[in-house]
Amino acid sequence: MKSFFALGALATLFQSAYCLAPGAYIIDTAKQDGLALTQEGDNTPLRFTSRVQFWDFTPTKGGYFEIRHESGAYINCDQTGDRICFPGDRPQAFLPEFQGENKYELVEQGSGLFLRFDGEGNLLKLAEYDQSIEEQFALIPLDQ
């Protein structure tokens, strides 16, 4: 019985250490240092620049989060065509999957596609999973 409670406590500790807490984060690409996700305008694709902006992660059901820019716009990604992400007014949910060293992959709820850094244009896109570093993001909490 004691070992059962010890395993339960260990599982709780492991889960809390690797689950993302709700709050404001800077979203940096793991691929290239010094680039953070930024919103430059209402109809401009989301891209990674040297400017620092904050994104609020609000939990929904099943471990997913809606990701909203400090201006109020959500990350909205086209699920067909070029799959580029823009600021938008409809919430789109993403599941953060811990990859170690404060890095996460973000999986879109409806499609199962992953957010990805496109190094050619420094754009944020949706893409099929390929285990590349372009799919990993450092999430830096506002209070850090």
PDB file of C-alpha atoms in Angstrom:
ATOM      1  CA  MET A   1       0.000   0.000   0.000  1.00  0.00           C
ATOM      2  CA  LYS A   2       2.833   2.404   0.842  1.00  0.00           C
ATOM      3  CA  SER A   3       4.457   1.789  -2.533  1.00  0.00           C
ATOM      4  CA  PHE A   4       1.131   2.584  -4.243  1.00  0.00           C
ATOM      5  CA  PHE A   5       1.025   6.020  -2.583  1.00  0.00           C
ATOM      6  CA  ALA A   6       4.709   6.610  -3.347  1.00  0.00           C
ATOM      7  CA  LEU A   7       4.111   5.833  -7.029  1.00  0.00           C
ATOM      8  CA  GLY A   8       1.106   8.164  -7.040  1.00  0.00           C
ATOM      9  CA  ALA A   9       3.163  10.987  -5.519  1.00  0.00           C
ATOM     10  CA  LEU A  10       5.962  10.369  -8.023  1.00  0.00           C
ATOM     11  CA  ALA A  11       3.509  10.447 -10.934  1.00  0.00           C
ATOM     12  CA  THR A  12       2.050  13.741  -9.674  1.00  0.00           C
ATOM     13  CA  LEU A  13       5.527  15.248  -9.351  1.00  0.00           C
ATOM     14  CA  PHE A  14       6.501  14.073 -12.862  1.00  0.00           C
ATOM     15  CA  GLN A  15       3.274  15.435 -14.361  1.00  0.00           C
ATOM     16  CA  SER A  16       3.589  18.840 -12.694  1.00  0.00           C
ATOM     17  CA  ALA A  17       7.215  19.160 -13.782  1.00  0.00           C
ATOM     18  CA  TYR A  18       6.375  18.615 -17.460  1.00  0.00           C
ATOM     19  CA  CYS A  19       2.902  20.137 -17.894  1.00  0.00           C
ATOM     20  CA  LEU A  20       2.667  23.681 -19.144  1.00  0.00           C
ATOM     21  CA  ALA A  21       1.137  26.113 -16.667  1.00  0.00           C
ATOM     22  CA  PRO A  22      -1.393  28.673 -17.909  1.00  0.00           C
ATOM     23  CA  GLY A  23       0.039  32.161 -18.328  1.00  0.00           C
ATOM     24  CA  ALA A  24       1.966  34.534 -20.566  1.00  0.00           C
ATOM     25  CA  TYR A  25       4.983  33.275 -22.525  1.00  0.00           C
ATOM     26  CA  ILE A  26       7.471  34.426 -25.115  1.00  0.00           C
ATOM     27  CA  ILE A  27       7.504  31.848 -27.953  1.00  0.00           C
ATOM     28  CA  ASP A  28      11.062  31.408 -29.230  1.00  0.00           C
ATOM     29  CA  THR A  29      12.075  29.080 -32.028  1.00  0.00           C
ATOM     30  CA  ALA A  30      14.482  26.337 -30.952  1.00  0.00           C
ATOM     31  CA  LYS A  31      16.025  26.398 -34.431  1.00  0.00           C
ATOM     32  CA  GLN A  32      17.557  29.881 -34.314  1.00  0.00           C
ATOM     33  CA  ASP A  33      18.518  31.873 -31.196  1.00  0.00           C
ATOM     34  CA  GLY A  34      17.138  35.353 -30.725  1.00  0.00           C
ATOM     35  CA  LEU A  35      13.928  34.967 -32.745  1.00  0.00           C
ATOM     36  CA  ALA A  36      10.538  35.252 -31.027  1.00  0.00           C
ATOM     37  CA  LEU A  37       7.039  34.919 -32.472  1.00  0.00           C
ATOM     38  CA  THR A  38       5.631  38.355 -33.299  1.00  0.00           C
ATOM     39  CA  GLN A  39       2.459  39.851 -34.654  1.00  0.00           C
ATOM     40  CA  GLU A  40       3.254  42.707 -37.033  1.00  0.00           C
ATOM     41  CA  GLY A  41      -0.262  43.535 -38.234  1.00  0.00           C
ATOM     42  CA  ASP A  42      -3.811  42.212 -38.564  1.00  0.00           C
ATOM     43  CA  ASN A  43      -3.413  40.715 -42.049  1.00  0.00           C
ATOM     44  CA  THR A  44       0.316  39.958 -41.863  1.00  0.00           C
ATOM     45  CA  PRO A  45       1.517  36.363 -41.347  1.00  0.00           C
ATOM     46  CA  LEU A  46       2.913  35.577 -37.904  1.00  0.00           C
ATOM     47  CA  ARG A  47       6.699  35.489 -38.076  1.00  0.00           C
ATOM     48  CA  PHE A  48       9.759  35.206 -35.888  1.00  0.00           C
ATOM     49  CA  THR A  49      11.728  38.430 -35.363  1.00  0.00           C
ATOM     50  CA  SER A  50      14.064  39.927 -32.773  1.00  0.00           C
ATOM     51  CA  ARG A  51      11.107  41.766 -31.176  1.00  0.00           C
ATOM     52  CA  VAL A  52       9.786  40.314 -27.911  1.00  0.00           C
ATOM     53  CA  GLN A  53       6.021  39.914 -27.575  1.00  0.00           C
ATOM     54  CA  PHE A  54       3.937  37.912 -25.129  1.00  0.00           C
ATOM     55  CA  TRP A  55       1.392  35.189 -25.821  1.00  0.00           C
ATOM     56  CA  ASP A  56      -1.207  34.084 -23.278  1.00  0.00           C
ATOM     57  CA  PHE A  57      -1.769  30.312 -22.953  1.00  0.00           C
ATOM     58  CA  THR A  58      -5.316  29.617 -21.709  1.00  0.00           C
ATOM     59  CA  PRO A  59      -6.235  25.979 -21.023  1.00  0.00           C
ATOM     60  CA  THR A  60      -9.213  24.325 -22.715  1.00  0.00           C
ATOM     61  CA  LYS A  61     -10.297  20.667 -22.541  1.00  0.00           C
ATOM     62  CA  GLY A  62      -7.931  17.714 -22.777  1.00  0.00           C
ATOM     63  CA  GLY A  63      -4.682  19.558 -22.069  1.00  0.00           C
ATOM     64  CA  TYR A  64      -5.056  21.894 -25.056  1.00  0.00           C
ATOM     65  CA  PHE A  65      -4.427  25.650 -24.892  1.00  0.00           C
ATOM     66  CA  GLU A  66      -5.730  28.622 -26.839  1.00  0.00           C
ATOM     67  CA  ILE A  67      -2.794  30.910 -27.619  1.00  0.00           C
ATOM     68  CA  ARG A  68      -3.615  34.607 -27.700  1.00  0.00           C
ATOM     69  CA  HIS A  69      -1.328  37.542 -28.484  1.00  0.00           C
ATOM     70  CA  GLU A  70      -1.050  40.430 -26.020  1.00  0.00           C
ATOM     71  CA  SER A  71      -3.144  42.482 -28.524  1.00  0.00           C
ATOM     72  CA  GLY A  72      -6.029  39.993 -28.228  1.00  0.00           C
ATOM     73  CA  ALA A  73      -5.597  38.092 -31.519  1.00  0.00           C
ATOM     74  CA  TYR A  74      -5.333  34.295 -31.535  1.00  0.00           C
ATOM     75  CA  ILE A  75      -2.959  32.124 -33.534  1.00  0.00           C
ATOM     76  CA  ASN A  76      -5.044  31.051 -36.544  1.00  0.00           C
ATOM     77  CA  CYS A  77      -3.515  28.652 -39.050  1.00  0.00           C
ATOM     78  CA  ASP A  78      -4.881  27.618 -42.410  1.00  0.00           C
ATOM     79  CA  GLN A  79      -5.240  23.812 -42.413  1.00  0.00           C
ATOM     80  CA  THR A  80      -5.079  23.580 -46.210  1.00  0.00           C
ATOM     81  CA  GLY A  81      -2.979  25.252 -48.892  1.00  0.00           C
ATOM     82  CA  ASP A  82       0.188  26.929 -47.630  1.00  0.00           C
ATOM     83  CA  ARG A  83      -0.806  26.430 -43.928  1.00  0.00           C
ATOM     84  CA  ILE A  84       0.555  29.834 -42.893  1.00  0.00           C
ATOM     85  CA  CYS A  85      -0.527  31.211 -39.498  1.00  0.00           C
ATOM     86  CA  PHE A  86      -2.076  34.665 -39.091  1.00  0.00           C
ATOM     87  CA  PRO A  87      -3.507  36.652 -36.179  1.00  0.00           C
ATOM     88  CA  GLY A  88      -7.242  36.032 -35.972  1.00  0.00           C
ATOM     89  CA  ASP A  89     -10.364  36.286 -33.863  1.00  0.00           C
ATOM     90  CA  ARG A  90     -11.293  32.594 -33.663  1.00  0.00           C
ATOM     91  CA  PRO A  91      -9.618  30.500 -30.970  1.00  0.00           C
ATOM     92  CA  GLN A  92      -7.610  27.542 -32.256  1.00  0.00           C
ATOM     93  CA  ALA A  93      -6.343  25.074 -29.628  1.00  0.00           C
ATOM     94  CA  PHE A  94      -2.875  23.506 -29.413  1.00  0.00           C
ATOM     95  CA  LEU A  95      -1.500  20.693 -27.278  1.00  0.00           C
ATOM     96  CA  PRO A  96       1.977  21.423 -25.870  1.00  0.00           C
ATOM     97  CA  GLU A  97       4.143  18.285 -25.897  1.00  0.00           C
ATOM     98  CA  PHE A  98       7.222  18.592 -23.664  1.00  0.00           C
ATOM     99  CA  GLN A  99      10.495  17.773 -25.460  1.00  0.00           C
ATOM    100  CA  GLY A 100      12.988  18.556 -22.665  1.00  0.00           C
ATOM    101  CA  GLU A 101      15.055  21.619 -21.803  1.00  0.00           C
ATOM    102  CA  ASN A 102      11.971  23.912 -21.673  1.00  0.00           C
ATOM    103  CA  LYS A 103      11.111  23.084 -25.300  1.00  0.00           C
ATOM    104  CA  TYR A 104       7.680  22.069 -26.562  1.00  0.00           C
ATOM    105  CA  GLU A 105       6.041  20.933 -29.767  1.00  0.00           C
ATOM    106  CA  LEU A 106       2.575  22.426 -30.342  1.00  0.00           C
ATOM    107  CA  VAL A 107      -0.034  20.179 -31.986  1.00  0.00           C
ATOM    108  CA  GLU A 108      -3.185  21.718 -33.511  1.00  0.00           C
ATOM    109  CA  GLN A 109      -6.323  20.147 -32.048  1.00  0.00           C
ATOM    110  CA  GLY A 110      -8.482  19.586 -35.124  1.00  0.00           C
ATOM    111  CA  SER A 111      -5.892  18.420 -37.621  1.00  0.00           C
ATOM    112  CA  GLY A 112      -3.078  16.901 -35.547  1.00  0.00           C
ATOM    113  CA  LEU A 113      -0.642  19.069 -37.517  1.00  0.00           C
ATOM    114  CA  PHE A 114       2.328  20.671 -35.757  1.00  0.00           C
ATOM    115  CA  LEU A 115       3.326  24.312 -35.577  1.00  0.00           C
ATOM    116  CA  ARG A 116       6.618  24.780 -37.378  1.00  0.00           C
ATOM    117  CA  PHE A 117       9.215  27.516 -37.853  1.00  0.00           C
ATOM    118  CA  ASP A 118       9.752  28.091 -41.586  1.00  0.00           C
ATOM    119  CA  GLY A 119      13.324  29.356 -41.782  1.00  0.00           C
ATOM    120  CA  GLU A 120      12.998  30.674 -45.341  1.00  0.00           C
ATOM    121  CA  GLY A 121      10.568  33.437 -44.387  1.00  0.00           C
ATOM    122  CA  ASN A 122      10.739  33.117 -40.592  1.00  0.00           C
ATOM    123  CA  LEU A 123       7.021  32.282 -40.740  1.00  0.00           C
ATOM    124  CA  LEU A 124       4.886  30.199 -38.400  1.00  0.00           C
ATOM    125  CA  LYS A 125       3.149  27.360 -40.273  1.00  0.00           C
ATOM    126  CA  LEU A 126       1.302  24.094 -39.720  1.00  0.00           C
ATOM    127  CA  ALA A 127       3.033  20.973 -41.006  1.00  0.00           C
ATOM    128  CA  GLU A 128       3.086  17.194 -40.829  1.00  0.00           C
ATOM    129  CA  TYR A 129       5.177  15.785 -37.978  1.00  0.00           C
ATOM    130  CA  ASP A 130       8.794  15.111 -38.949  1.00  0.00           C
ATOM    131  CA  GLN A 131      10.694  15.224 -35.615  1.00  0.00           C
ATOM    132  CA  SER A 132      12.735  18.252 -36.737  1.00  0.00           C
ATOM    133  CA  ILE A 133      13.975  21.053 -34.509  1.00  0.00           C
ATOM    134  CA  GLU A 134      11.783  23.424 -36.560  1.00  0.00           C
ATOM    135  CA  GLU A 135       8.818  21.952 -34.630  1.00  0.00           C
ATOM    136  CA  GLN A 136      10.283  22.831 -31.217  1.00  0.00           C
ATOM    137  CA  PHE A 137       9.686  26.083 -29.368  1.00  0.00           C
ATOM    138  CA  ALA A 138      11.135  27.446 -26.151  1.00  0.00           C
ATOM    139  CA  LEU A 139       8.289  28.803 -24.049  1.00  0.00           C
ATOM    140  CA  ILE A 140       9.677  31.452 -21.711  1.00  0.00           C
ATOM    141  CA  PRO A 141       7.275  32.528 -18.923  1.00  0.00           C
ATOM    142  CA  LEU A 142       6.580  36.239 -18.479  1.00  0.00           C
ATOM    143  CA  ASP A 143       7.605  36.102 -14.809  1.00  0.00           C
ATOM    144  CA  GLN A 144      11.100  34.819 -15.623  1.00  0.00           C
TER     145      GLN A 144
END
